Short mmCIF file of C-alpha atoms and ligand atoms in Angstrom, two decimals:
data_model
loop_
_atom_site.label_atom_id
_atom_site.label_comp_id
_atom_site.label_asym_id
_atom_site.label_seq_id
_atom_site.Cartn_x
_atom_site.Cartn_y
_atom_site.Cartn_z
CA MET A 1 0.00 0.00 0.00
CA GLU A 2 2.68 2.48 0.98
CA SER A 3 4.53 2.02 -2.29
CA LYS A 4 1.47 3.36 -4.17
CA LEU A 5 2.05 6.78 -2.66
CA LYS A 6 5.47 7.14 -4.21
CA PRO A 7 4.53 8.28 -7.73
CA LEU A 8 2.23 10.87 -6.18
CA GLU A 9 5.02 12.22 -4.01
CA LEU A 10 7.26 12.51 -7.02
CA VAL A 11 4.65 14.63 -8.76
CA ALA A 12 3.78 16.63 -5.66
CA ILE A 13 7.30 17.77 -4.92
CA PRO A 14 7.99 19.58 -8.20
CA VAL A 15 4.51 21.14 -8.11
CA LEU A 16 5.10 22.39 -4.58
CA LEU A 17 8.51 23.79 -5.57
CA ALA A 18 6.94 25.58 -8.53
CA LEU A 19 4.32 27.13 -6.24
CA LEU A 20 6.97 28.27 -3.76
CA ASN A 21 8.89 29.84 -6.65
CA LEU A 22 5.95 31.92 -7.86
CA GLY A 23 7.32 35.03 -6.21
CA ASN A 24 10.42 34.86 -8.39
CA TRP A 25 8.61 34.75 -11.70
CA ALA A 26 9.25 37.85 -13.74
CA ASN A 27 5.59 38.25 -14.60
CA ALA A 28 4.30 37.63 -11.08
CA VAL A 29 2.39 40.39 -9.31
CA PRO A 30 4.84 42.50 -7.22
CA GLN A 31 4.58 42.16 -3.44
CA VAL A 32 3.47 45.81 -3.16
CA PRO A 33 1.72 47.84 -5.88
CA CYS A 34 4.29 50.65 -5.81
CA TYR A 35 7.64 51.80 -4.44
CA PHE A 36 8.62 55.47 -3.99
CA ILE A 37 12.23 56.54 -3.47
CA PHE A 38 13.41 59.65 -1.56
CA GLY A 39 17.09 60.33 -1.02
CA ASP A 40 20.47 61.51 -2.25
CA SER A 41 23.09 60.28 -4.72
CA LEU A 42 22.96 56.75 -3.27
CA SER A 43 19.46 56.54 -4.80
CA ASP A 44 19.41 59.16 -7.61
CA ASN A 45 18.88 57.61 -11.04
CA GLY A 46 18.84 60.71 -13.23
CA ASN A 47 17.01 63.54 -11.46
CA ASN A 48 20.13 65.76 -11.45
CA ASN A 49 20.97 65.25 -15.12
CA LYS A 50 19.49 68.55 -16.32
CA LEU A 51 20.54 70.65 -13.31
CA VAL A 52 23.60 72.89 -13.17
CA THR A 53 25.54 71.01 -10.52
CA SER A 54 28.85 69.29 -9.89
CA ALA A 55 26.83 66.39 -8.43
CA LYS A 56 25.66 64.62 -11.57
CA VAL A 57 27.08 61.63 -13.39
CA ASN A 58 25.40 61.23 -16.79
CA TYR A 59 28.79 60.56 -18.39
CA SER A 60 31.10 57.63 -18.99
CA PRO A 61 32.45 55.58 -17.20
CA TYR A 62 29.29 55.72 -14.99
CA GLY A 63 26.90 52.99 -16.07
CA ILE A 64 29.60 50.92 -17.75
CA ASP A 65 27.86 47.79 -16.41
CA PHE A 66 24.29 49.09 -16.91
CA PRO A 67 22.38 48.21 -20.11
CA GLN A 68 21.55 51.87 -20.92
CA ARG A 69 25.10 52.97 -19.94
CA PRO A 70 25.23 56.39 -18.15
CA THR A 71 21.76 57.22 -16.79
CA GLY A 72 22.63 59.44 -13.84
CA ARG A 73 23.08 56.51 -11.43
CA PHE A 74 26.12 57.07 -9.21
CA SER A 75 27.43 53.56 -9.86
CA ASN A 76 29.00 51.36 -12.50
CA GLY A 77 25.73 49.42 -12.58
CA ARG A 78 22.62 49.25 -10.46
CA THR A 79 21.69 51.10 -7.26
CA MET A 80 20.53 49.32 -4.12
CA HIS A 81 16.92 50.22 -4.97
CA ASP A 82 17.23 48.70 -8.45
CA PHE A 83 17.99 45.39 -6.75
CA ILE A 84 15.27 45.79 -4.10
CA VAL A 85 12.49 46.46 -6.62
CA LYS A 86 13.48 43.31 -8.53
CA LEU A 87 13.40 41.32 -5.27
CA LEU A 88 9.90 42.72 -4.69
CA GLY A 89 8.83 41.36 -8.07
CA PHE A 90 8.66 44.55 -10.18
CA GLU A 91 9.57 44.13 -13.83
CA ASP A 92 10.99 47.63 -14.26
CA TYR A 93 13.05 50.10 -12.23
CA MET A 94 11.29 53.20 -10.93
CA PRO A 95 11.55 56.20 -13.32
CA PRO A 96 13.26 59.38 -12.13
CA PHE A 97 10.71 62.09 -11.28
CA THR A 98 12.15 64.38 -13.97
CA GLU A 99 11.45 61.79 -16.69
CA SER A 100 8.27 60.24 -15.33
CA GLU A 101 5.33 60.14 -17.69
CA GLY A 102 2.31 58.07 -18.50
CA LYS A 103 1.10 55.08 -16.55
CA ASN A 104 4.46 53.88 -15.26
CA ILE A 105 4.15 56.30 -12.31
CA LEU A 106 1.53 53.93 -10.85
CA ASN A 107 4.38 51.55 -9.91
CA GLY A 108 6.37 54.26 -8.17
CA VAL A 109 8.75 57.13 -8.84
CA ASN A 110 12.31 57.97 -7.79
CA TYR A 111 12.67 61.54 -6.42
CA ALA A 112 16.25 61.20 -5.12
CA SER A 113 18.84 63.85 -5.92
CA GLY A 114 22.63 63.92 -5.59
CA ALA A 115 23.98 66.36 -2.93
CA ALA A 116 20.50 66.71 -1.38
CA GLY A 117 19.91 66.68 2.35
CA ILE A 118 17.31 66.85 5.06
CA ARG A 119 18.21 70.54 5.38
CA ASP A 120 17.42 72.79 2.42
CA GLU A 121 20.84 74.50 2.33
CA THR A 122 22.78 71.22 2.33
CA GLY A 123 24.85 70.78 -0.82
CA GLN A 124 24.15 74.30 -2.15
CA HIS A 125 27.83 74.81 -3.02
CA ARG A 126 27.49 71.90 -5.48
CA GLY A 127 24.70 73.64 -7.43
CA GLY A 128 21.13 72.59 -8.22
CA ARG A 129 19.51 69.71 -6.35
CA PHE A 130 16.14 68.61 -4.94
CA PRO A 131 16.31 68.81 -1.12
CA LEU A 132 14.02 66.37 0.72
CA THR A 133 11.39 69.11 1.23
CA GLU A 134 11.18 69.57 -2.54
CA GLN A 135 11.15 65.82 -3.20
CA ILE A 136 8.05 65.60 -0.99
CA LYS A 137 6.44 68.45 -2.98
CA ASN A 138 7.22 66.58 -6.20
CA HIS A 139 5.51 63.53 -4.71
CA LYS A 140 2.33 65.61 -4.25
CA THR A 141 2.42 66.40 -7.98
CA ILE A 142 2.68 62.68 -8.71
CA ILE A 143 -0.24 61.96 -6.34
CA SER A 144 -2.46 64.31 -8.37
CA ARG A 145 -1.39 62.57 -11.57
CA ILE A 146 -2.04 59.11 -10.07
CA THR A 147 -5.47 60.22 -8.84
CA ALA A 148 -6.29 61.51 -12.34
CA LEU A 149 -5.06 58.25 -13.95
CA MET A 150 -7.14 56.12 -11.59
CA GLY A 151 -10.13 58.42 -11.94
CA ASN A 152 -11.15 57.72 -8.36
CA ASP A 153 -9.95 59.41 -5.21
CA SER A 154 -10.55 56.52 -2.87
CA ALA A 155 -8.98 53.97 -5.21
CA ALA A 156 -5.86 56.18 -5.47
CA LYS A 157 -5.76 56.54 -1.68
CA SER A 158 -5.96 52.82 -1.17
CA HIS A 159 -3.27 52.23 -3.81
CA LEU A 160 -0.91 54.77 -2.19
CA SER A 161 -1.44 53.32 1.29
CA ARG A 162 -0.09 49.93 0.17
CA CYS A 163 3.19 51.24 -1.34
CA ILE A 164 6.63 51.23 0.23
CA TYR A 165 8.16 54.68 0.82
CA SER A 166 11.93 54.45 1.01
CA VAL A 167 13.85 57.31 2.65
CA GLN A 168 17.65 57.21 2.68
CA ILE A 169 19.10 60.65 3.37
CA GLY A 170 21.35 62.54 5.77
CA SER A 171 24.93 61.83 4.61
CA ASN A 172 25.11 65.16 2.79
CA ASP A 173 23.93 67.02 5.89
CA TYR A 174 27.31 65.94 7.24
CA ILE A 175 29.74 65.75 4.31
CA ASN A 176 28.20 68.60 2.28
CA ASN A 177 27.29 70.79 5.25
CA TYR A 178 28.46 70.14 8.85
CA PHE A 179 31.98 69.01 7.92
CA LYS A 180 32.50 71.94 5.52
CA PRO A 181 32.80 74.71 8.17
CA GLU A 182 34.33 77.12 5.65
CA LEU A 183 30.99 77.06 3.74
CA TYR A 184 28.31 76.24 6.34
CA ASN A 185 27.81 77.50 9.89
CA THR A 186 26.04 74.46 11.38
CA SER A 187 29.18 73.26 13.19
CA GLN A 188 29.39 76.65 14.96
CA ARG A 189 25.75 76.45 15.96
CA TYR A 190 25.54 72.82 17.10
CA ALA A 191 27.72 70.19 18.76
CA PRO A 192 27.46 66.80 16.97
CA PRO A 193 24.79 65.30 19.30
CA GLU A 194 22.64 68.47 19.04
CA TYR A 195 23.00 68.53 15.27
CA ALA A 196 21.81 64.92 15.07
CA THR A 197 18.77 65.87 17.21
CA VAL A 198 17.94 68.80 14.91
CA LEU A 199 18.28 66.64 11.77
CA VAL A 200 16.19 63.78 13.12
CA GLN A 201 13.49 66.23 14.30
CA GLN A 202 13.28 67.73 10.82
CA LEU A 203 13.19 64.25 9.26
CA SER A 204 10.36 63.35 11.64
CA ASP A 205 8.30 66.30 10.37
CA GLN A 206 9.05 65.30 6.77
CA LEU A 207 7.97 61.69 7.41
CA LYS A 208 4.73 62.98 8.97
CA THR A 209 4.10 65.09 5.85
CA LEU A 210 4.43 61.92 3.77
CA TYR A 211 2.06 60.17 6.16
CA ASP A 212 -0.44 63.01 5.69
CA SER A 213 -0.15 62.40 1.93
CA GLY A 214 -1.24 58.81 2.44
CA ALA A 215 2.04 56.89 2.96
CA ARG A 216 1.74 53.99 5.43
CA LYS A 217 4.79 51.73 4.88
CA PHE A 218 8.10 53.46 5.52
CA ALA A 219 11.59 52.03 5.03
CA VAL A 220 13.99 54.52 6.63
CA TYR A 221 17.74 54.05 6.36
CA GLY A 222 20.45 54.92 8.86
CA LEU A 223 23.71 56.50 7.76
CA GLY A 224 26.62 54.36 6.66
CA LEU A 225 30.19 54.90 7.81
CA ILE A 226 30.82 58.17 5.96
CA GLY A 227 34.37 58.32 7.34
CA CYS A 228 35.41 55.10 5.61
CA THR A 229 35.05 56.17 1.97
CA PRO A 230 38.22 56.49 -0.15
CA ASP A 231 37.42 60.21 -0.62
CA ALA A 232 37.03 60.90 3.12
CA ARG A 233 40.24 59.02 3.85
CA SER A 234 42.25 61.04 1.34
CA VAL A 235 40.67 64.45 2.12
CA TYR A 236 40.78 64.24 5.93
CA GLY A 237 43.59 61.71 6.49
CA THR A 238 43.24 58.81 8.89
CA GLU A 239 46.59 58.79 10.73
CA GLY A 240 46.94 55.10 10.01
CA ALA A 241 43.39 54.17 11.10
CA PRO A 242 41.05 52.55 8.55
CA CYS A 243 38.50 55.39 8.75
CA VAL A 244 38.17 59.09 9.59
CA VAL A 245 37.02 58.84 13.19
CA LYS A 246 35.66 62.42 13.34
CA LEU A 247 33.24 61.84 10.45
CA ASN A 248 31.92 58.53 11.77
CA GLU A 249 31.54 59.94 15.28
CA GLY A 250 29.61 62.87 13.86
CA ALA A 251 27.09 60.62 12.13
CA THR A 252 26.71 57.89 14.76
CA PRO A 253 24.36 59.99 16.97
CA PHE A 254 22.06 60.34 13.96
CA ASN A 255 21.45 56.59 13.87
CA GLU A 256 21.12 56.47 17.65
CA ARG A 257 18.27 59.00 17.45
CA LEU A 258 16.63 57.72 14.29
CA LYS A 259 15.79 54.28 15.67
CA PRO A 260 13.85 55.54 18.74
CA LEU A 261 12.10 58.13 16.55
CA LEU A 262 10.76 55.36 14.32
CA ASP A 263 9.64 53.43 17.43
CA GLN A 264 7.70 56.52 18.54
CA LEU A 265 6.14 56.98 15.11
CA ASN A 266 5.06 53.32 15.15
CA ARG A 267 3.39 53.89 18.52
CA ASN A 268 1.78 57.22 17.59
CA LEU A 269 0.63 56.53 14.04
CA THR A 270 -0.91 53.13 14.61
CA ASP A 271 -2.15 52.60 11.06
CA ALA A 272 1.39 53.03 9.67
CA LYS A 273 4.55 50.90 9.82
CA PHE A 274 8.02 52.39 10.06
CA THR A 275 11.13 50.26 9.87
CA PHE A 276 14.78 51.14 10.47
CA LEU A 277 17.28 49.71 8.03
CA ASN A 278 21.03 49.72 8.23
CA PRO A 279 21.90 46.99 5.79
CA SER A 280 25.42 45.66 5.60
CA GLY A 281 27.38 43.20 3.56
CA SER A 282 30.62 41.39 4.11
CA ALA A 283 33.56 43.24 2.58
CA ALA A 284 35.64 40.09 3.00
CA GLY A 285 37.58 39.44 -0.18
CA LEU A 286 36.62 42.83 -1.65
CA VAL A 287 38.82 45.89 -2.14
CA ALA A 288 37.47 48.43 0.35
CA ASP A 289 40.27 51.00 0.62
CA SER A 290 40.33 52.45 -2.87
CA SER A 291 37.93 53.33 -5.67
CA CYS A 292 37.65 51.43 -8.92
CA CYS A 293 37.58 54.49 -11.20
CA GLN A 294 40.06 57.36 -11.39
CA THR A 295 38.58 60.10 -9.22
CA GLY A 296 38.87 63.89 -9.55
CA GLY A 297 35.53 64.69 -11.23
CA GLY A 298 32.62 66.57 -9.56
CA GLY A 299 33.85 67.87 -6.21
CA GLY A 300 36.90 65.56 -6.47
CA GLU A 301 35.07 62.43 -5.36
CA LEU A 302 33.51 61.43 -8.71
CA CYS A 303 35.09 59.56 -11.62
CA LEU A 304 36.94 61.64 -14.20
CA PRO A 305 34.89 61.82 -17.42
CA ASN A 306 35.87 59.16 -19.95
CA SER A 307 38.56 57.68 -17.70
CA LYS A 308 39.19 53.95 -17.80
CA PRO A 309 38.00 52.18 -14.62
CA CYS A 310 39.35 48.96 -13.13
CA ASP A 311 38.50 45.70 -14.89
CA ASN A 312 37.57 43.65 -11.79
CA ARG A 313 34.70 45.93 -10.81
CA ASN A 314 32.77 43.25 -8.97
CA GLN A 315 35.65 42.95 -6.50
CA TYR A 316 35.37 46.56 -5.27
CA VAL A 317 33.18 47.99 -2.51
CA PHE A 318 33.59 51.53 -3.90
CA TRP A 319 33.06 52.44 -7.52
CA ASP A 320 34.16 56.09 -7.14
CA GLY A 321 35.39 58.04 -4.11
CA VAL A 322 32.13 57.76 -2.14
CA HIS A 323 29.59 55.63 -4.03
CA PRO A 324 29.41 51.85 -3.88
CA SER A 325 29.73 49.47 -6.79
CA ASP A 326 26.96 47.40 -8.36
CA ALA A 327 28.40 44.36 -6.53
CA TRP A 328 28.18 46.05 -3.12
CA ASN A 329 24.70 47.44 -3.85
CA GLU A 330 23.51 43.89 -4.48
CA LEU A 331 24.83 42.74 -1.10
CA VAL A 332 23.15 45.56 0.84
CA ALA A 333 19.90 45.15 -1.11
CA LYS A 334 19.72 41.49 -0.14
CA SER A 335 20.38 42.47 3.47
CA ALA A 336 17.69 45.20 3.48
CA TYR A 337 15.23 42.84 1.82
CA GLY A 338 15.77 39.72 3.86
CA SER A 339 18.01 40.26 6.89
CA GLU A 340 16.81 38.81 10.21
CA LYS A 341 19.44 40.75 12.20
CA PRO A 342 17.88 43.53 14.34
CA GLU A 343 20.91 45.78 13.80
CA GLU A 344 20.23 45.65 10.03
CA ALA A 345 16.40 45.68 9.95
CA GLN A 346 14.24 46.61 12.93
CA PRO A 347 11.39 45.68 13.38
CA PHE A 348 10.95 44.46 9.77
CA ASN A 349 13.04 43.75 6.73
CA ILE A 350 11.57 44.94 3.40
CA GLN A 351 10.06 41.55 2.61
CA LYS A 352 8.09 41.64 5.88
CA LEU A 353 7.23 45.34 5.54
CA ALA A 354 5.58 44.46 2.23
CA LEU A 355 3.34 41.94 4.05
CA GLN A 356 2.24 44.38 6.79
C1 NAG B 1 -14.03 54.11 -6.44
O1 NAG B 1 -13.34 52.94 -6.02
C2 NAG B 1 -13.98 52.25 -4.97
C3 NAG B 1 -13.10 51.09 -4.58
O2 NAG B 1 -11.85 51.56 -4.14
C4 NAG B 1 -15.36 51.79 -5.42
O3 NAG B 1 -16.01 51.14 -4.34
C5 NAG B 1 -16.17 52.97 -5.90
O4 NAG B 1 -17.37 52.50 -6.46
C6 NAG B 1 -15.39 53.76 -6.97
N1 NAG B 1 -16.12 54.98 -7.29
C7 NAG B 1 -16.27 55.38 -8.52
C8 NAG B 1 -17.01 56.67 -8.70
O5 NAG B 1 -15.84 54.77 -9.50
C1 NAG B 2 24.00 80.48 9.17
O1 NAG B 2 23.84 80.37 7.77
C2 NAG B 2 22.51 80.55 7.32
C3 NAG B 2 22.50 80.31 5.82
O2 NAG B 2 22.85 79.01 5.51
C4 NAG B 2 22.03 81.93 7.68
O3 NAG B 2 20.67 82.07 7.29
C5 NAG B 2 22.16 82.15 9.17
O4 NAG B 2 21.84 83.48 9.48
C6 NAG B 2 23.57 81.86 9.65
N1 NAG B 2 23.59 81.91 11.11
C7 NAG B 2 24.60 82.40 11.79
C8 NAG B 2 24.46 82.36 13.28
O5 NAG B 2 25.60 82.83 11.27
C1 NAG B 3 4.33 60.66 20.01
O1 NAG B 3 3.31 61.02 20.94
C2 NAG B 3 3.81 61.53 22.16
C3 NAG B 3 2.63 61.67 23.10
O2 NAG B 3 1.62 62.42 22.51
C4 NAG B 3 4.54 62.83 21.89
O3 NAG B 3 5.06 63.36 23.10
C5 NAG B 3 5.69 62.59 20.92
O4 NAG B 3 6.31 63.79 20.56
C6 NAG B 3 5.16 61.90 19.67
N1 NAG B 3 6.31 61.53 18.85
C7 NAG B 3 6.39 61.79 17.55
C8 NAG B 3 7.66 61.39 16.85
O5 NAG B 3 5.52 62.32 16.93
#
């Protein structure tokens, strides 16, 4: 009798595996209907291209490993968000706000802008940019267009409440503001812990504005180790240490305040979910102390136009002086999407945020 079950089991196992794999099918329905991106050059995918600024990268060798070549992404290939949206099951990347048109805005839009900060003045010495306040205004424009496309206010509201809103910003408030005392007065006005408090308070107001516009699922990123980039190490010097201690110590209080803020927002705005992400990857075996391309472009930290980059690009953490490579972006995207470590994703990773 038992042996009769065997052929059935053999059929059942592949069918079960196929069902479990559904989420990976390119034409499957994405886990959330839309994904909106707010941030700086780590997320920008072309919004700065038409601005007068030294913080734009629509030139070779940027995009050398991207099908459309230079697009304005600050990478040799994809950004972290490009990887995350694929993991979520989207077929296409989110269009930059400045090039968004037609129905593709229903899946989400990327508002991020190189040199932008939480504070409006951040990055002004680099030229044009969309500070976070303006990115949120641009989102309101998109909301009106989505509402018009859907032809129904309540349907648009419901759609927007199920999207993920990704916010990764704050590095420029340090490297293109606080740590440039010859250009900005914030370091005279605030000690590092106070400055972090002021930044996180402003970010809190900005997140609440997004909430008031209908956002309910927030993925908010902490700051990385801004003192460990090849550019920071060469500009500030490290006295033999691996990183610029002053820069990292400036930014650490920001993360220490951001996490409790998101806990408070989760308690106060009970119909919304906020999660703190600080994804990491293992740099083991990768080159982490120098950039792959020849730097000197932009403010000194970007690749020189038309220079020849390294060949083994997937073995580098940093593509240019401050921005990570496609290979590193893939590692941190997988961590943000699926990590079970509370120091990397608290209380949810992106996969679980999508299910909330
Ligand atoms: C708007 O969409 C809702 C569902 O979200 C539906 O119940 C309602 O009938 C729609 N209204 C119009 C005018 O189409
Ligand atoms: C600091 O700089 C801002 C402009 O970025 C200016 O509005 C403000 O008055 C300055 N404050 C002080 C105390 O110098
Ligand atoms: C949450 O609510 C408490 C109590 O009303 C308030 O004191 C606190 O400022 C609120 N926090 C945020 C981030 O809105």
